[in-house]
Amino acid sequence: MIITRGPQGAGKSTTIRRLGLEPWLISADRVRETLAGPVLGLGGRFGVSQDHESRVWSELKARLNERMARGELLVMDATHPNAKAFKLYRDLAKVHRYRLACLDFSGIALERCLTQNKMREPHRVVPEGVLRKTWESCQAGQVPDDVLRIEVDDDGAFEGDLHAFLDVPVEDLSSYREVLHIGDLQGCVAPVHALLDGGFRDDTFYLFVGDLCDRGPENDAAFKLIFENLARPNLRVLWGNHEDHLHRWAKGLECRSDEFELRTLPQLVAAGIRPEDADALCDALHDVVLYRYRGTQVMVCHAGMSTVPERPAGVSSHQWARGVGFYASPIDAIFDERAPAGWVQVHGHRNTPELPIEASPRSFNLEGKVEFGGFLRALRLSDNGFHPVSIKSTRYRTIQEVVRAGALRNKKMYPHWVTADLGEPALDEALLAKLRTHELIYERPAPSRPWISAFNFTRDAFFDAKWDELNLTARGLFVDPERLRIVARSYDKFFNVGERPETAPEALAKLAFPVSVWVKENGFLGLAGYDERTDEIVWASKSSLESDFAGWLREIAEATIPARLFDKLRRYLRDAQATFVFEVIDPERDPHMIAYDEAKLVLLDVVRRAPTFERMAYPGLQRVGKAFGLEVKERAASLSNPKALDGFLTTADATDYLWQGRPIEGFVLEDAAGFQCKVKLDYYRFWKRVRGLKERIRKVRGTDKPLARDISDPRIHAFYEWAMRQPDEVLAKDIGAVRALFLAGVDTAWTPPPKRPDGQVRGFARALEALGERSEIKPSTAEQLLEKALANDEMMELLRDSPLRIGLLLAAPQSDQRQEAAERLGVDLDEGSDPT
């Protein structure tokens, strides 16, 4: 605060305007002119009203208190003839931590004051007697010792003293080995100790960007770390918005934060920290630090600014601590565009878009959500330039504590099960034992993370349709058995319409309406879960962490989700105790019936990592998808009654049916109670048949073997005739490529190869008989026999009638050959899945 002193007409207001300080001016006269207009005096002239003095000073005090609470630069313009006139400002300065300076005009000659007074606007001219009396009072009075007195003179030398008082110096830190900037601590001190690695060094300059306490579990340790090192000449700490609470406690003011009062303050008091300690720490804090380091100029503040202001002192403490614009304003990009050349900014406080430390070429962002289990961010500056550092926080505030305190932001982004009493994503020991002893469920430890086991239903369950309540849940279920933690989980298995009694058309009429209809894309299922042992995201397919499918999922996720959001995703999966369930589209490495232009992910659901299946509501799912840049499953319809469902199924079963002009695999029906079933469309079913037909053609042509396929459908017959004219290298392509050639009318002249001799059918029969006496079939043996059967119809007929039919399929490695054999033998394998 700058306080002017001197008689009317001394040039106080003129000097303030000339120095560019008028925007920060506050005065009793301005309040008087607000409360009343000019009044006519006995001398026949208009003047400023003096009739409301009690209100003037009451209003002035209120405005001063309000503006000083925000830490604004203030210029208080009045005569202030004696020390008593400074009492109001000195009292407020103690509360709000202000420095006071007095621009003292009392040395201006009386004659000059009288002359300049007559030159003022008529209603501002002061009676000569009043001016003389004020001048005499100023000569007799004094400026208090705790107020810096700057004597105004005609040669302008006083301006240098004023600038020294007002301006933020640009310190030269070039003599240090490095400058280390440390982001918001928020009561998390463990990562700071890891960063300092032995403590403070004398050859390093340390800059903490503020928010030392609140939210985290180590507020007392964070406070002491700074407080015990305040005397260091190589340490600066910025005032963050959470330092407001320390300040109010230190000054005995009312606490305005439940977080501070209920969590932070008890930690401080229990550690023996006193209000006077907080007072001393707050006195040592800075709004902004400007420095140069070997050719680099840096502005360090808490909240991030849009530029390096020409007059930093003109920016309030409130803005330095809370920022300009809105909290979500892209402050780093704005600074990069608008700041003067040669300047770099380092700040904390806000990072809504989860930007990396180097948020823009000239602005570094040190807000890393350390208090929520994110990272303590730091930035080193040395001869080699800037070097970002991130240290993961291992002690942080749990989601349950955040909810309990009513401090959960973006509540609609979280599932309904995230509550104050949310338990761990656990599996009880009895249920784990049932999974392990169930004859139709297998357990497979993950080679890359041996503490995690994948549980899945067996081949017998699939081939023989042996389903019960437990093995239906063992589909993409990943568990840490030792800790009884569910790492990731998928849907319970569900079936096609008409595949089981509960999905028969007559059973569907009894569903709980309304029934939601979801578009089903044609890919493979992928999961993103959370491993608490490593504090990492776990990427998985339905049965493995190491399969090609799991690797492809991760690759596509890394290409889809911005890298800056991956830590946010980790924290979300951890806190929401959730699995992200994806449909993964990879047309190059995993082509299916439906053609896609490029690889992509479709977020199907956010599923709770719990034994009982539970998912997030669709509006929340859409918010989550938007937050992470993910495409979300599409709702096709909502059916209110059985008649609407029957009409939808009839329409969807039509031969030429397309969804909004494009082919899709089908739909998933979900009733109000969570029951699910699948609808496969004709387009998908047709091209699936065609895929089997083209493979059969490759096997039998050039032999006397029968086609053994129904080609009575005109569409199938047309493809058959076309395919018989194509060479093997065409039919060997994936179904999408073959379809494109067929639909485009591409035809190839082809000469059939000479007939191949028949196999040894009797030898094949004897081999089957010999196998019937064994207890186990080797995979290589099963593979060889299936290959022979696929090449000879008589052998296939023998195998179809053999009791070893299922045994050979179970023993054989998964391959296209096994898939074709299963189709020939009447077994519909779950295409697009991992080996199970």
Short mmCIF file of C-alpha atoms in Angstrom, two decimals, residues 68-367:
data_model
loop_
_atom_site.label_atom_id
_atom_site.label_comp_id
_atom_site.label_asym_id
_atom_site.label_seq_id
_atom_site.Cartn_x
_atom_site.Cartn_y
_atom_site.Cartn_z
CA MET A 68 -6.58 -6.00 1.17
CA ALA A 69 -8.02 -9.48 1.77
CA ARG A 70 -7.46 -10.05 -1.95
CA GLY A 71 -3.93 -8.70 -1.73
CA GLU A 72 -4.48 -5.84 -4.18
CA LEU A 73 -2.02 -3.03 -4.72
CA LEU A 74 -3.58 0.04 -3.08
CA VAL A 75 -2.85 3.76 -3.27
CA MET A 76 -4.54 5.63 -0.41
CA ASP A 77 -4.75 9.35 -1.24
CA ALA A 78 -5.43 11.79 1.62
CA THR A 79 -3.61 14.41 3.70
CA HIS A 80 -2.61 12.10 6.62
CA PRO A 81 -0.98 14.92 8.63
CA ASN A 82 0.09 12.83 11.65
CA ALA A 83 0.83 9.32 12.85
CA LYS A 84 -2.70 8.87 14.14
CA ALA A 85 -4.03 9.15 10.58
CA PHE A 86 -2.15 5.94 9.68
CA LYS A 87 -3.70 3.77 12.39
CA LEU A 88 -6.44 2.21 10.23
CA TYR A 89 -3.95 1.11 7.54
CA ARG A 90 -1.40 -0.19 10.04
CA ASP A 91 -4.03 -2.29 11.81
CA LEU A 92 -5.29 -3.76 8.53
CA ALA A 93 -1.73 -4.29 7.29
CA LYS A 94 -1.00 -6.57 10.24
CA VAL A 95 -4.02 -8.71 9.42
CA HIS A 96 -3.39 -8.86 5.68
CA ARG A 97 0.44 -8.90 5.67
CA TYR A 98 0.91 -5.60 3.85
CA ARG A 99 4.01 -3.45 3.48
CA LEU A 100 3.29 0.27 3.78
CA ALA A 101 5.09 3.18 2.16
CA CYS A 102 4.29 6.87 2.49
CA LEU A 103 4.80 9.29 -0.40
CA ASP A 104 5.39 12.37 1.74
CA PHE A 105 4.54 15.70 0.06
CA SER A 106 4.77 17.69 3.31
CA GLY A 107 7.99 19.35 2.12
CA ILE A 108 6.20 21.17 -0.74
CA ALA A 109 6.18 24.95 -0.11
CA LEU A 110 2.93 26.49 1.16
CA GLU A 111 2.85 29.08 -1.63
CA ARG A 112 3.04 26.37 -4.27
CA CYS A 113 0.21 24.47 -2.62
CA LEU A 114 -1.94 27.61 -2.52
CA THR A 115 -1.29 28.33 -6.21
CA GLN A 116 -1.98 24.76 -7.34
CA ASN A 117 -5.11 24.62 -5.20
CA LYS A 118 -6.63 27.52 -7.15
CA MET A 119 -5.98 25.63 -10.41
CA ARG A 120 -8.10 22.64 -9.37
CA GLU A 121 -11.66 22.03 -10.59
CA PRO A 122 -13.96 24.55 -8.91
CA HIS A 123 -15.77 22.03 -6.69
CA ARG A 124 -12.42 20.62 -5.51
CA VAL A 125 -10.89 23.95 -4.47
CA VAL A 126 -10.23 23.96 -0.72
CA PRO A 127 -10.69 27.17 1.30
CA GLU A 128 -7.32 28.83 1.90
CA GLY A 129 -7.72 28.72 5.68
CA VAL A 130 -8.31 24.98 5.63
CA LEU A 131 -5.26 24.40 3.40
CA ARG A 132 -2.98 26.50 5.65
CA LYS A 133 -4.12 24.58 8.71
CA THR A 134 -3.47 21.23 6.99
CA TRP A 135 0.00 22.36 5.88
CA GLU A 136 0.91 23.35 9.44
CA SER A 137 -0.37 20.00 10.79
CA CYS A 138 1.81 18.14 8.28
CA GLN A 139 4.87 20.09 9.43
CA ALA A 140 4.18 19.18 13.03
CA GLY A 141 3.16 15.57 12.42
CA GLN A 142 5.22 12.48 11.70
CA VAL A 143 5.12 9.24 9.71
CA PRO A 144 5.07 6.10 11.93
CA ASP A 145 8.36 4.23 12.12
CA ASP A 146 6.90 1.02 10.63
CA VAL A 147 5.89 2.87 7.45
CA LEU A 148 8.58 3.46 4.82
CA ARG A 149 8.77 7.23 4.24
CA ILE A 150 9.63 8.36 0.70
CA GLU A 151 10.08 12.13 0.56
CA VAL A 152 8.82 13.69 -2.66
CA ASP A 153 11.16 16.21 -4.25
CA ASP A 154 11.22 18.18 -7.47
CA ASP A 155 14.20 16.37 -9.00
CA GLY A 156 12.26 13.07 -9.16
CA ALA A 157 14.82 11.08 -7.16
CA PHE A 158 11.99 9.74 -4.99
CA GLU A 159 10.74 7.68 -7.95
CA GLY A 160 13.70 5.35 -7.64
CA ASP A 161 12.82 4.65 -4.01
CA LEU A 162 9.19 4.07 -4.99
CA HIS A 163 10.18 1.58 -7.69
CA ALA A 164 12.44 -0.23 -5.23
CA PHE A 165 9.45 -0.57 -2.92
CA LEU A 166 6.95 -1.59 -5.61
CA ASP A 167 8.79 -3.57 -8.24
CA VAL A 168 9.45 -7.32 -8.12
CA PRO A 169 13.21 -7.73 -8.70
CA VAL A 170 14.59 -10.09 -11.31
CA GLU A 171 17.07 -12.10 -9.28
CA ASP A 172 20.22 -13.51 -10.85
CA LEU A 173 20.57 -17.18 -9.91
CA SER A 174 23.32 -18.00 -12.38
CA SER A 175 25.83 -18.80 -9.64
CA TYR A 176 23.91 -21.93 -8.63
CA ARG A 177 24.55 -25.37 -10.09
CA GLU A 178 20.84 -25.71 -10.84
CA VAL A 179 17.44 -24.29 -10.01
CA LEU A 180 14.90 -26.84 -8.78
CA HIS A 181 11.19 -25.98 -9.05
CA ILE A 182 8.89 -28.18 -6.96
CA GLY A 183 5.16 -28.46 -7.58
CA ASP A 184 2.17 -28.44 -5.24
CA LEU A 185 2.79 -30.69 -2.21
CA GLN A 186 -0.78 -30.74 -0.89
CA GLY A 187 0.35 -32.44 2.30
CA CYS A 188 2.30 -35.22 0.53
CA VAL A 189 5.92 -35.03 1.65
CA ALA A 190 7.24 -38.54 0.89
CA PRO A 191 7.92 -37.83 -2.81
CA VAL A 192 9.72 -34.58 -1.85
CA HIS A 193 12.20 -36.54 0.26
CA ALA A 194 12.74 -38.86 -2.71
CA LEU A 195 13.34 -35.81 -4.91
CA LEU A 196 15.75 -34.10 -2.51
CA ASP A 197 17.61 -37.39 -1.92
CA GLY A 198 19.40 -36.46 1.28
CA GLY A 199 18.15 -32.95 1.85
CA PHE A 200 18.74 -29.42 0.63
CA ARG A 201 22.06 -28.61 -1.05
CA ASP A 202 23.83 -25.27 -0.91
CA ASP A 203 24.59 -25.27 -4.64
CA THR A 204 20.94 -25.58 -5.68
CA PHE A 205 18.25 -22.90 -5.57
CA TYR A 206 14.84 -24.26 -4.53
CA LEU A 207 11.49 -22.85 -5.58
CA PHE A 208 8.28 -24.38 -4.17
CA VAL A 209 5.25 -23.20 -6.16
CA GLY A 210 2.82 -23.27 -3.21
CA ASP A 211 -0.07 -25.30 -1.76
CA LEU A 212 2.12 -26.91 0.86
CA CYS A 213 -0.76 -28.33 2.91
CA ASP A 214 -4.33 -29.69 2.63
CA ARG A 215 -5.85 -32.86 1.17
CA GLY A 216 -2.83 -35.11 1.68
CA PRO A 217 -1.96 -37.33 4.70
CA GLU A 218 1.34 -35.64 5.72
CA ASN A 219 0.42 -32.01 6.27
CA ASP A 220 2.50 -31.72 9.44
CA ALA A 221 5.62 -33.11 7.74
CA ALA A 222 5.12 -30.88 4.73
CA PHE A 223 4.80 -27.81 6.95
CA LYS A 224 7.91 -28.69 8.96
CA LEU A 225 9.97 -29.36 5.85
CA ILE A 226 9.52 -25.76 4.77
CA PHE A 227 9.33 -24.09 8.18
CA GLU A 228 12.61 -25.57 9.37
CA ASN A 229 14.41 -24.31 6.25
CA LEU A 230 12.95 -20.79 5.97
CA ALA A 231 16.29 -19.20 6.86
CA ARG A 232 17.99 -20.72 3.82
CA PRO A 233 19.05 -18.01 1.35
CA ASN A 234 18.56 -20.50 -1.51
CA LEU A 235 14.87 -21.19 -0.80
CA ARG A 236 11.75 -19.39 -2.01
CA VAL A 237 8.18 -20.52 -1.46
CA LEU A 238 5.19 -19.18 -3.39
CA TRP A 239 1.84 -18.34 -1.85
CA GLY A 240 -0.79 -20.79 -3.10
CA ASN A 241 -4.51 -20.58 -2.60
CA HIS A 242 -4.36 -23.21 0.19
CA GLU A 243 -1.94 -20.98 2.12
CA ASP A 244 -4.99 -18.76 2.74
CA HIS A 245 -6.13 -21.28 5.37
CA LEU A 246 -2.78 -21.21 7.17
CA HIS A 247 -2.93 -17.43 7.12
CA ARG A 248 -6.44 -17.28 8.60
CA TRP A 249 -5.51 -19.73 11.36
CA ALA A 250 -2.35 -17.76 12.15
CA LYS A 251 -4.29 -14.50 12.42
CA GLY A 252 -7.16 -15.96 14.44
CA LEU A 253 -9.67 -15.42 11.66
CA GLU A 254 -12.68 -17.63 10.99
CA CYS A 255 -11.80 -20.80 9.09
CA ARG A 256 -13.54 -21.03 5.73
CA SER A 257 -12.50 -24.56 4.81
CA ASP A 258 -13.89 -27.79 6.25
CA GLU A 259 -10.95 -29.57 4.67
CA PHE A 260 -8.46 -27.47 6.64
CA GLU A 261 -10.44 -27.39 9.87
CA LEU A 262 -11.30 -31.09 10.01
CA ARG A 263 -8.25 -32.77 8.44
CA THR A 264 -5.26 -30.46 8.07
CA LEU A 265 -5.43 -28.47 11.30
CA PRO A 266 -5.66 -31.51 13.62
CA GLN A 267 -2.49 -32.89 12.00
CA LEU A 268 -0.66 -29.59 12.52
CA VAL A 269 -1.76 -29.19 16.14
CA ALA A 270 -0.92 -32.81 16.99
CA ALA A 271 2.60 -32.18 15.67
CA GLY A 272 3.06 -29.17 17.95
CA ILE A 273 2.78 -26.59 15.19
CA ARG A 274 1.48 -23.27 16.55
CA PRO A 275 -0.37 -20.34 14.98
CA GLU A 276 2.76 -18.20 15.41
CA ASP A 277 4.69 -20.79 13.37
CA ALA A 278 2.16 -20.54 10.59
CA ASP A 279 2.40 -16.75 10.90
CA ALA A 280 6.16 -16.82 10.40
CA LEU A 281 5.88 -19.18 7.44
CA CYS A 282 3.21 -17.04 5.74
CA ASP A 283 5.36 -13.92 6.22
CA ALA A 284 8.12 -15.61 4.24
CA LEU A 285 5.98 -16.46 1.20
CA HIS A 286 6.11 -14.69 -2.18
CA ASP A 287 3.41 -13.94 -4.72
CA VAL A 288 5.82 -14.30 -7.64
CA VAL A 289 9.52 -14.87 -8.22
CA LEU A 290 11.28 -13.50 -11.29
CA TYR A 291 14.80 -14.63 -12.04
CA ARG A 292 17.40 -15.08 -14.74
CA TYR A 293 19.65 -18.08 -15.07
CA ARG A 294 22.49 -17.96 -17.60
CA GLY A 295 20.47 -16.37 -20.36
CA THR A 296 17.04 -17.79 -19.40
CA GLN A 297 14.38 -15.57 -17.80
CA VAL A 298 11.76 -17.33 -15.67
CA MET A 299 8.56 -16.27 -13.92
CA VAL A 300 7.46 -18.62 -11.13
CA CYS A 301 4.01 -18.32 -9.58
CA HIS A 302 1.39 -20.62 -8.16
CA ALA A 303 -1.56 -20.42 -10.53
CA GLY A 304 -0.19 -19.54 -13.95
CA MET A 305 -0.51 -16.20 -15.71
CA SER A 306 -1.40 -15.13 -19.23
CA THR A 307 1.83 -13.12 -19.55
CA VAL A 308 4.64 -11.55 -17.58
CA PRO A 309 2.89 -8.36 -16.43
CA GLU A 310 4.62 -5.02 -16.93
CA ARG A 311 3.89 -4.19 -13.29
CA PRO A 312 3.79 -7.46 -11.29
CA ALA A 313 2.90 -5.55 -8.13
CA GLY A 314 -0.34 -4.51 -9.84
CA VAL A 315 -1.50 -8.15 -9.86
CA SER A 316 -3.30 -9.07 -6.66
CA SER A 317 -2.18 -11.92 -4.42
CA HIS A 318 -5.57 -13.44 -5.14
CA GLN A 319 -4.76 -13.65 -8.85
CA TRP A 320 -1.22 -14.89 -8.35
CA ALA A 321 -2.64 -17.69 -6.19
CA ARG A 322 -5.78 -18.50 -8.19
CA GLY A 323 -4.91 -17.43 -11.69
CA VAL A 324 -6.41 -15.31 -14.42
CA GLY A 325 -9.45 -16.39 -16.38
CA PHE A 326 -11.26 -19.56 -15.43
CA TYR A 327 -9.70 -22.56 -13.71
CA ALA A 328 -9.95 -24.53 -16.98
CA SER A 329 -8.51 -21.74 -19.15
CA PRO A 330 -5.61 -23.07 -21.28
CA ILE A 331 -3.18 -20.85 -19.43
CA ASP A 332 -0.02 -22.52 -20.72
CA ALA A 333 -0.94 -22.04 -24.36
CA ILE A 334 -2.08 -18.46 -23.67
CA PHE A 335 1.21 -17.60 -21.96
CA ASP A 336 3.16 -19.17 -24.81
CA GLU A 337 1.34 -16.93 -27.25
CA ARG A 338 1.29 -13.64 -25.32
CA ALA A 339 4.28 -13.47 -23.00
CA PRO A 340 7.24 -11.24 -23.93
CA ALA A 341 10.01 -12.91 -25.89
CA GLY A 342 12.64 -14.63 -23.80
CA TRP A 343 10.40 -15.43 -20.83
CA VAL A 344 9.41 -18.86 -19.50
CA GLN A 345 6.73 -19.60 -16.90
CA VAL A 346 6.66 -22.27 -14.18
CA HIS A 347 3.46 -22.78 -12.17
CA GLY A 348 1.25 -25.32 -10.38
CA HIS A 349 -2.37 -25.15 -9.17
CA ARG A 350 -4.36 -25.99 -12.28
CA ASN A 351 -4.12 -28.66 -14.92
CA THR A 352 -7.63 -29.60 -15.98
CA PRO A 353 -6.55 -31.16 -19.30
CA GLU A 354 -3.84 -33.27 -17.57
CA LEU A 355 -1.04 -31.71 -19.62
CA PRO A 356 2.54 -32.94 -19.25
CA ILE A 357 5.09 -30.89 -17.33
CA GLU A 358 6.19 -29.19 -20.54
CA ALA A 359 2.67 -28.00 -21.19
CA SER A 360 3.75 -25.63 -23.96
CA PRO A 361 7.11 -24.53 -25.33
CA ARG A 362 7.37 -21.69 -22.78
CA SER A 363 5.15 -22.79 -19.88
CA PHE A 364 5.79 -25.64 -17.45
CA ASN A 365 2.92 -27.07 -15.40
CA LEU A 366 3.79 -28.68 -12.04
CA GLU A 367 0.27 -29.75 -11.00
#
